[in-house]
Short mmCIF file of C-alpha atoms and ligand atoms in Angstrom, two decimals:
data_model
loop_
_atom_site.label_atom_id
_atom_site.label_comp_id
_atom_site.label_asym_id
_atom_site.label_seq_id
_atom_site.Cartn_x
_atom_site.Cartn_y
_atom_site.Cartn_z
CA MET F 13 0.01 0.02 -0.02
CA SER F 14 1.55 3.36 -1.07
CA GLN F 15 -0.09 5.57 1.51
CA PRO F 16 -2.45 4.96 4.50
CA VAL F 17 -6.11 4.92 3.40
CA LYS F 18 -8.79 6.51 5.55
CA LEU F 19 -11.96 4.67 5.53
CA PHE F 20 -15.34 6.40 4.78
CA ILE F 21 -17.02 3.31 3.75
CA PRO F 22 -20.21 2.23 5.74
CA GLY F 23 -18.21 -0.20 7.75
CA PRO F 24 -15.70 -1.19 8.70
CA VAL F 25 -14.92 2.47 9.62
CA GLU F 26 -11.77 4.11 10.83
CA VAL F 27 -10.48 2.72 14.17
CA SER F 28 -8.74 5.16 16.56
CA ALA F 29 -5.24 4.69 17.92
CA LYS F 30 -6.73 4.77 21.47
CA THR F 31 -9.06 1.83 20.45
CA PHE F 32 -6.19 -0.24 18.93
CA ALA F 33 -3.99 0.46 21.93
CA ALA F 34 -6.68 -0.73 24.30
CA MET F 35 -6.78 -4.06 22.45
CA THR F 36 -3.17 -4.78 23.55
CA ALA F 37 -3.96 -5.19 27.27
CA PRO F 38 -2.73 -8.48 28.78
CA MET F 39 -4.65 -11.63 27.80
CA ILE F 40 -6.81 -13.05 30.59
CA GLY F 41 -8.77 -16.20 31.03
CA HIS F 42 -12.45 -16.04 30.04
CA ARG F 43 -13.63 -18.08 33.03
CA GLY F 44 -11.87 -16.13 35.61
CA ASN F 45 -12.57 -13.09 37.80
CA ASP F 46 -10.66 -10.76 35.50
CA PHE F 47 -12.97 -11.44 32.65
CA LYS F 48 -16.10 -11.27 34.80
CA ALA F 49 -14.99 -7.90 36.15
CA LEU F 50 -14.38 -6.70 32.46
CA TYR F 51 -17.78 -7.74 31.37
CA GLU F 52 -19.58 -6.50 34.61
CA GLY F 53 -17.86 -3.19 34.22
CA ILE F 54 -19.14 -2.61 30.81
CA MET F 55 -22.66 -3.94 31.38
CA PRO F 56 -24.21 -0.64 32.61
CA GLY F 57 -23.00 1.39 29.87
CA LEU F 58 -24.12 -1.31 27.27
CA LYS F 59 -27.58 -1.33 28.98
CA THR F 60 -27.83 2.44 28.62
CA LEU F 61 -26.89 2.41 24.90
CA PHE F 62 -29.43 -0.37 24.10
CA GLY F 63 -32.07 1.27 26.25
CA THR F 64 -32.73 -1.96 27.97
CA GLN F 65 -32.88 -3.51 31.57
CA GLN F 66 -31.87 -6.84 29.96
CA PRO F 67 -28.31 -8.13 29.98
CA VAL F 68 -26.27 -7.12 26.79
CA LEU F 69 -24.89 -10.16 25.27
CA LEU F 70 -21.51 -10.37 23.40
CA SER F 71 -21.08 -12.67 20.48
CA THR F 72 -17.69 -13.43 18.81
CA SER F 73 -19.22 -13.36 15.32
CA SER F 74 -20.17 -10.74 12.82
CA ALA F 75 -23.74 -9.55 12.93
CA TRP F 76 -24.95 -12.36 10.53
CA GLY F 77 -24.30 -14.86 13.27
CA ILE F 78 -26.92 -13.25 15.53
CA MET F 79 -29.23 -12.54 12.54
CA GLU F 80 -29.27 -16.27 11.75
CA GLY F 81 -29.36 -17.16 15.41
CA ALA F 82 -32.35 -14.92 15.91
CA VAL F 83 -34.29 -16.83 13.22
CA ARG F 84 -33.37 -20.11 14.66
CA ASN F 85 -34.27 -19.13 18.10
CA LEU F 86 -37.34 -17.16 17.66
CA VAL F 87 -39.42 -18.35 14.63
CA LYS F 88 -41.78 -21.27 15.20
CA LYS F 89 -44.81 -20.66 12.90
CA GLY F 90 -43.46 -18.16 10.29
CA VAL F 91 -41.29 -15.09 9.88
CA LEU F 92 -42.11 -11.99 7.98
CA ASN F 93 -38.96 -10.48 6.38
CA CYS F 94 -39.02 -6.72 5.82
CA MET F 95 -37.08 -6.16 2.65
CA CYS F 96 -35.76 -2.91 1.40
CA GLY F 97 -32.14 -3.58 0.34
CA ALA F 98 -29.31 -5.98 0.15
CA PHE F 99 -29.00 -6.88 3.83
CA SER F 100 -32.74 -7.03 4.58
CA ASP F 101 -33.30 -9.01 1.37
CA LYS F 102 -30.66 -11.53 2.38
CA TRP F 103 -32.25 -12.02 5.75
CA TYR F 104 -35.19 -13.64 3.95
CA ASP F 105 -32.77 -15.97 2.10
CA VAL F 106 -31.11 -16.87 5.41
CA SER F 107 -34.51 -17.52 7.15
CA LYS F 108 -35.31 -20.04 4.44
CA ARG F 109 -31.81 -21.59 4.70
CA CYS F 110 -32.57 -22.24 8.38
CA GLY F 111 -35.52 -24.25 7.35
CA LYS F 112 -38.13 -21.59 8.42
CA ARG F 113 -41.45 -20.75 6.70
CA ALA F 114 -40.67 -17.20 5.61
CA GLU F 115 -42.46 -14.53 3.55
CA PRO F 116 -41.05 -11.38 2.14
CA LEU F 117 -42.53 -7.87 2.58
CA GLN F 118 -40.51 -6.39 -0.27
CA VAL F 119 -40.45 -2.72 -1.27
CA ASP F 120 -38.30 -1.10 -3.94
CA TRP F 121 -34.74 -0.25 -2.98
CA GLY F 122 -34.59 3.33 -1.93
CA GLU F 123 -37.96 3.06 -0.19
CA PRO F 124 -38.73 2.56 3.62
CA ILE F 125 -40.84 -0.18 5.13
CA ASP F 126 -44.38 0.97 5.47
CA PRO F 127 -45.80 0.21 8.83
CA ALA F 128 -49.39 -0.20 7.26
CA GLU F 129 -48.03 -3.04 5.17
CA VAL F 130 -46.48 -4.64 8.16
CA ASP F 131 -49.93 -4.37 9.86
CA ARG F 132 -51.62 -5.89 6.85
CA LYS F 133 -49.25 -8.94 6.78
CA LEU F 134 -49.22 -9.57 10.49
CA ALA F 135 -53.01 -9.40 10.60
CA THR F 136 -53.06 -12.73 8.51
CA GLY F 137 -52.00 -14.48 11.63
CA ARG F 138 -49.26 -16.45 9.55
CA PHE F 139 -46.40 -14.93 11.49
CA ASP F 140 -44.80 -15.21 15.04
CA ALA F 141 -41.79 -13.18 14.17
CA VAL F 142 -40.73 -10.22 11.90
CA THR F 143 -37.27 -9.12 10.99
CA LEU F 144 -36.48 -5.45 10.29
CA ILE F 145 -33.25 -3.73 9.48
CA HIS F 146 -33.55 -0.28 10.87
CA ASN F 147 -30.91 1.36 8.71
CA GLU F 148 -30.46 -0.47 5.43
CA THR F 149 -26.90 0.24 4.77
CA SER F 150 -27.00 -0.67 0.99
CA THR F 151 -29.55 1.98 0.11
CA GLY F 152 -29.10 4.57 3.03
CA VAL F 153 -32.80 4.17 3.97
CA MET F 154 -33.84 4.44 7.73
CA SER F 155 -37.24 2.85 8.21
CA PRO F 156 -39.62 4.32 10.65
CA LEU F 157 -38.80 2.08 13.58
CA ALA F 158 -41.16 3.69 16.13
CA GLU F 159 -44.09 3.51 13.77
CA ILE F 160 -43.41 -0.07 13.02
CA SER F 161 -42.82 -0.93 16.67
CA ASP F 162 -46.39 0.48 17.27
CA VAL F 163 -47.76 -1.82 14.76
CA VAL F 164 -45.88 -4.99 15.99
CA ARG F 165 -46.98 -4.21 19.53
CA LYS F 166 -50.58 -5.00 18.55
CA TYR F 167 -49.53 -8.68 17.94
CA PRO F 168 -48.29 -10.16 21.16
CA GLU F 169 -47.28 -13.47 19.65
CA VAL F 170 -44.98 -11.81 17.20
CA ALA F 171 -41.26 -11.53 18.06
CA PHE F 172 -39.78 -8.26 16.90
CA ILE F 173 -36.22 -8.69 15.67
CA VAL F 174 -34.38 -5.56 14.82
CA ASP F 175 -31.01 -5.16 13.24
CA THR F 176 -29.54 -1.79 14.29
CA VAL F 177 -26.14 -2.69 12.79
CA SER F 178 -25.44 0.67 11.06
CA SER F 179 -27.53 2.91 13.33
CA PHE F 180 -26.69 1.79 16.88
CA SER F 181 -25.21 4.45 19.05
CA ALA F 182 -25.63 7.13 16.39
CA LEU F 183 -29.10 8.00 17.47
CA PRO F 184 -31.17 6.79 20.36
CA ILE F 185 -32.86 3.44 19.99
CA ALA F 186 -34.60 2.51 23.25
CA MET F 187 -35.07 -1.26 22.98
CA ASP F 188 -37.50 -1.89 25.91
CA GLN F 189 -39.60 1.16 25.10
CA LEU F 190 -40.00 0.12 21.50
CA GLY F 191 -40.89 -3.40 22.56
CA ILE F 192 -38.14 -4.96 20.50
CA ASP F 193 -37.54 -8.70 21.37
CA LEU F 194 -34.21 -9.01 19.91
CA MET F 195 -31.91 -6.07 19.01
CA LEU F 196 -28.58 -6.62 17.50
CA THR F 197 -25.62 -4.62 16.24
CA GLY F 198 -22.08 -5.05 15.13
CA SER F 199 -18.84 -3.59 16.09
CA GLN F 200 -17.42 -2.09 12.97
CA LYS F 201 -20.04 0.51 12.24
CA ALA F 202 -20.81 3.51 14.44
CA LEU F 203 -19.02 1.89 17.44
CA ALA F 204 -15.87 2.26 15.28
CA LEU F 205 -14.22 -1.01 16.63
CA PRO F 206 -12.59 -3.63 14.45
CA PRO F 207 -15.08 -6.19 12.91
CA GLY F 208 -15.67 -9.46 14.63
CA LEU F 209 -17.78 -8.75 17.67
CA SER F 210 -21.59 -8.43 17.69
CA LEU F 211 -23.81 -7.27 20.55
CA PHE F 212 -27.30 -8.04 21.22
CA ALA F 213 -30.19 -8.11 23.85
CA CYS F 214 -33.29 -10.13 24.09
CA SER F 215 -36.69 -9.57 25.87
CA ASP F 216 -38.25 -11.99 28.35
CA LYS F 217 -40.59 -12.98 25.48
CA ALA F 218 -37.66 -13.87 23.30
CA TYR F 219 -36.24 -16.15 25.94
CA ARG F 220 -39.57 -17.78 26.42
CA ARG F 221 -39.91 -18.45 22.78
CA ALA F 222 -36.37 -19.85 22.50
CA ALA F 223 -37.18 -22.21 25.22
CA GLU F 224 -39.99 -23.69 23.14
CA LEU F 225 -37.68 -24.35 20.16
CA SER F 226 -35.55 -27.48 20.34
CA ASP F 227 -33.14 -26.87 17.41
CA ARG F 228 -31.60 -23.72 18.45
CA GLY F 229 -27.94 -25.15 17.87
CA TYR F 230 -25.24 -24.09 20.38
CA TYR F 231 -23.19 -21.17 19.21
CA PHE F 232 -26.11 -18.83 18.93
CA ASP F 233 -28.36 -20.42 21.56
CA LEU F 234 -29.91 -17.34 23.21
CA LEU F 235 -30.47 -19.31 26.48
CA GLU F 236 -26.77 -20.31 26.59
CA PHE F 237 -25.94 -16.54 26.26
CA LYS F 238 -28.32 -15.53 28.95
CA LYS F 239 -27.21 -18.22 31.41
CA ASN F 240 -23.62 -17.26 30.92
CA ALA F 241 -24.22 -13.54 31.05
CA GLU F 242 -25.78 -13.92 34.45
CA GLN F 243 -22.24 -14.82 35.58
CA PHE F 244 -20.68 -12.21 33.36
CA MET F 245 -19.46 -14.82 30.94
CA THR F 246 -19.97 -15.94 27.32
CA PRO F 247 -20.84 -19.45 26.14
CA SER F 248 -17.60 -19.92 24.34
CA THR F 249 -14.20 -18.22 24.38
CA PRO F 250 -14.75 -14.55 23.41
CA ALA F 251 -12.63 -12.14 21.38
CA ILE F 252 -11.12 -10.63 24.55
CA PRO F 253 -9.20 -7.90 22.65
CA GLN F 254 -12.40 -6.69 21.00
CA ILE F 255 -13.99 -6.39 24.52
CA TYR F 256 -11.09 -4.27 25.72
CA ALA F 257 -11.65 -2.19 22.76
CA LEU F 258 -15.40 -1.95 23.48
CA ARG F 259 -14.56 -0.87 27.16
CA SER F 260 -12.33 1.88 25.75
CA LYS F 261 -15.00 2.95 23.33
CA LEU F 262 -17.70 3.21 25.94
CA GLU F 263 -15.44 5.53 27.96
CA ASP F 264 -15.11 7.71 24.87
CA ILE F 265 -18.92 7.59 24.33
CA PHE F 266 -19.96 8.59 27.74
CA GLN F 267 -17.14 11.25 27.96
CA GLU F 268 -18.58 12.91 24.89
CA GLY F 269 -22.11 12.47 26.11
CA LEU F 270 -24.88 10.71 24.25
CA GLU F 271 -26.59 13.81 23.07
CA ALA F 272 -23.41 15.37 21.82
CA ARG F 273 -22.64 12.11 19.89
CA TYR F 274 -26.08 12.01 18.37
CA GLN F 275 -25.76 15.63 17.36
CA ARG F 276 -22.23 15.17 15.93
CA HIS F 277 -23.73 12.31 13.61
CA ARG F 278 -26.52 14.71 12.52
CA GLU F 279 -24.03 17.35 11.74
CA THR F 280 -21.68 15.24 9.82
CA ASN F 281 -24.51 13.70 7.88
CA ALA F 282 -25.88 17.12 7.03
CA LEU F 283 -22.47 18.15 5.75
CA VAL F 284 -22.49 15.28 3.34
CA HIS F 285 -25.97 16.12 2.40
CA ARG F 286 -25.04 19.73 1.57
CA TRP F 287 -22.15 18.29 -0.67
CA VAL F 288 -24.55 16.08 -2.55
CA GLU F 289 -26.96 18.89 -3.27
CA SER F 290 -24.29 21.59 -4.07
CA ASN F 291 -22.75 19.07 -6.58
CA GLY F 292 -25.91 18.35 -8.40
CA PHE F 293 -26.41 14.91 -7.12
CA GLU F 294 -29.53 13.36 -5.72
CA PHE F 295 -30.29 11.02 -2.92
CA PHE F 296 -31.05 7.34 -3.45
CA ALA F 297 -33.27 7.10 -0.31
CA ARG F 298 -36.63 8.87 -0.21
CA GLU F 299 -36.67 12.13 1.60
CA GLY F 300 -37.79 11.74 5.20
CA PHE F 301 -36.19 8.31 5.48
CA ARG F 302 -32.64 9.00 5.00
CA SER F 303 -29.97 7.45 7.22
CA VAL F 304 -27.99 9.71 9.65
CA THR F 305 -24.93 7.51 9.38
CA LEU F 306 -24.27 7.21 5.77
CA THR F 307 -25.42 8.76 2.58
CA CYS F 308 -26.20 6.71 -0.60
CA VAL F 309 -25.78 9.22 -3.48
CA ARG F 310 -27.76 8.57 -6.79
CA ASN F 311 -25.37 8.90 -9.64
CA ASN F 312 -27.75 11.05 -11.69
CA ARG F 313 -24.83 12.87 -13.11
CA GLY F 314 -23.63 9.59 -14.84
CA ILE F 315 -20.00 9.91 -13.55
CA ASP F 316 -17.73 6.96 -13.75
CA VAL F 317 -18.17 5.86 -10.16
CA ALA F 318 -15.35 3.19 -10.19
CA ALA F 319 -12.93 5.68 -11.54
CA PHE F 320 -14.16 8.38 -9.01
CA VAL F 321 -13.69 5.92 -6.14
CA LYS F 322 -10.27 4.82 -7.45
CA ARG F 323 -8.87 8.28 -7.81
CA LEU F 324 -10.04 9.42 -4.45
CA ARG F 325 -8.15 6.46 -3.01
CA GLN F 326 -5.07 6.76 -4.99
CA GLU F 327 -4.70 10.52 -5.20
CA HIS F 328 -6.20 11.47 -1.79
CA GLY F 329 -6.08 8.50 0.35
CA PHE F 330 -9.83 8.33 1.06
CA GLN F 331 -11.95 5.22 0.57
CA ILE F 332 -15.61 5.67 -0.13
CA ASP F 333 -17.91 2.94 -1.47
CA GLY F 334 -18.83 2.53 -5.07
CA GLY F 335 -22.38 1.20 -4.49
CA TYR F 336 -23.49 -2.30 -3.15
CA GLY F 337 -25.12 -5.05 -5.10
CA LYS F 338 -27.38 -4.37 -7.93
CA ILE F 339 -26.90 -0.56 -7.43
CA LYS F 340 -23.07 -0.59 -7.72
CA GLY F 341 -22.10 2.21 -10.06
CA TYR F 342 -25.59 3.73 -10.02
CA THR F 343 -24.88 4.89 -6.51
CA PHE F 344 -22.03 5.60 -4.23
CA ARG F 345 -21.95 5.70 -0.43
CA ILE F 346 -20.27 8.00 2.04
CA SER F 347 -20.13 7.10 5.75
CA ASN F 348 -20.14 9.66 8.53
CA MET F 349 -20.49 7.03 11.33
CA GLY F 350 -18.06 6.52 14.13
CA ASP F 351 -15.60 8.92 15.43
CA GLU F 352 -15.88 11.49 12.48
CA THR F 353 -16.37 15.16 13.00
CA SER F 354 -17.11 18.03 10.66
CA ALA F 355 -13.43 18.84 10.72
CA SER F 356 -12.36 15.28 9.85
CA MET F 357 -14.94 15.07 7.06
CA GLU F 358 -14.09 18.35 5.24
CA PRO F 359 -10.84 17.05 3.63
CA LEU F 360 -12.90 14.18 2.11
CA LEU F 361 -15.41 16.47 0.76
CA GLU F 362 -12.78 18.76 -0.69
CA ALA F 363 -10.95 15.82 -2.29
CA MET F 364 -14.34 14.68 -3.90
CA ASN F 365 -14.59 18.18 -5.29
CA ALA F 366 -11.00 18.09 -6.74
CA VAL F 367 -11.59 14.78 -8.33
CA LEU F 368 -14.89 15.69 -9.88
CA ARG F 369 -13.45 18.99 -11.16
CA ARG F 370 -10.72 17.22 -13.21
C1 LIG V 16 -27.63 -3.24 8.16
C2 LIG V 16 -26.60 -4.51 8.17
N1 LIG V 16 -27.01 -5.61 8.69
C3 LIG V 16 -26.14 -6.61 8.63
C4 LIG V 16 -24.89 -6.63 8.14
C5 LIG V 16 -24.03 -7.74 8.14
O1 LIG V 16 -22.94 -7.50 8.98
P1 LIG V 16 -21.67 -8.53 9.07
O2 LIG V 16 -21.20 -8.70 7.69
O3 LIG V 16 -20.76 -7.87 10.00
O4 LIG V 16 -22.13 -9.85 9.59
C6 LIG V 16 -24.53 -5.44 7.52
C7 LIG V 16 -23.12 -5.29 6.95
O5 LIG V 16 -22.83 -4.24 6.34
C8 LIG V 16 -25.42 -4.30 7.59
O6 LIG V 16 -24.94 -3.16 7.09
#
């Protein structure tokens, strides 16, 4: 690599030197008091971030592990997969691969999930679980979580499974208040940790449902996680350096203050939005439903996206994303999640101007 490249892709994002340094703390055994103290020490902060009274569980896997585990543990009758982009579409495929009866609620990419449609589907009585991706990273769409949770609440037998992978900690998401039964996130998005750890929490209803299912497997068995978390342990050997990094990041988050953190994400996001508008581009996501952590730009100017991305990287050392899946090249994505500030994002926007001008 000729020069260090700074990441502005929607995960993994840039990891701070402080976080990396935290990962080098001495290794400890995961069944001993040192680990229990580590996990117990971060639990209150994690509960605050999740907006839950439930234990927050740590899985040494990427988010897909818990996304698959959620389906295996919580779907008995049938699952409604809300689909509005690459990751939410894939969850339908994964549900079927787990041998579950799954039905899509598909909207066009760029559109959010409509609460009224969720209501119509759940009213059929065919489902006891629903999956929703709050912030669809491929399209930059943020679906209306509060309105959808109001709908799901009307159906007590339905387990509400919510992926907050690319929105968690960038805006408030109060799991218990929203009636979410399983909420999950990953480490490499707004938390700005290296990839490889996922975090999740479950409601009592989720644990009761899991107990009714016999083929939960082991690695992602919710009841194993719960039993172990009661002793501040994990079912299997966890990625301890990642958990050191998480401890360090929680210090940063609470030092900054949650409101300041949310405000910073709104500001950096608005900065990117202004860049989009002032350069004659459009947004891929419908107005009113745009992510605060990334911007999916519609390539209405017909630029050569691959060349644009390549030159930004080679000439300026910034990595943005050239579009995901079927909208690659028709869109490009710029992340503002993690530790970014207006000051740290300005050089990227200037570099994008410079590349576009030539
Ligand atoms: C919203 C969302 N959900 C799930 C995933 C899958 O995460 P992972 O690849 O870390 O398992 C991603 C990855 O980008 C994502 O953006």
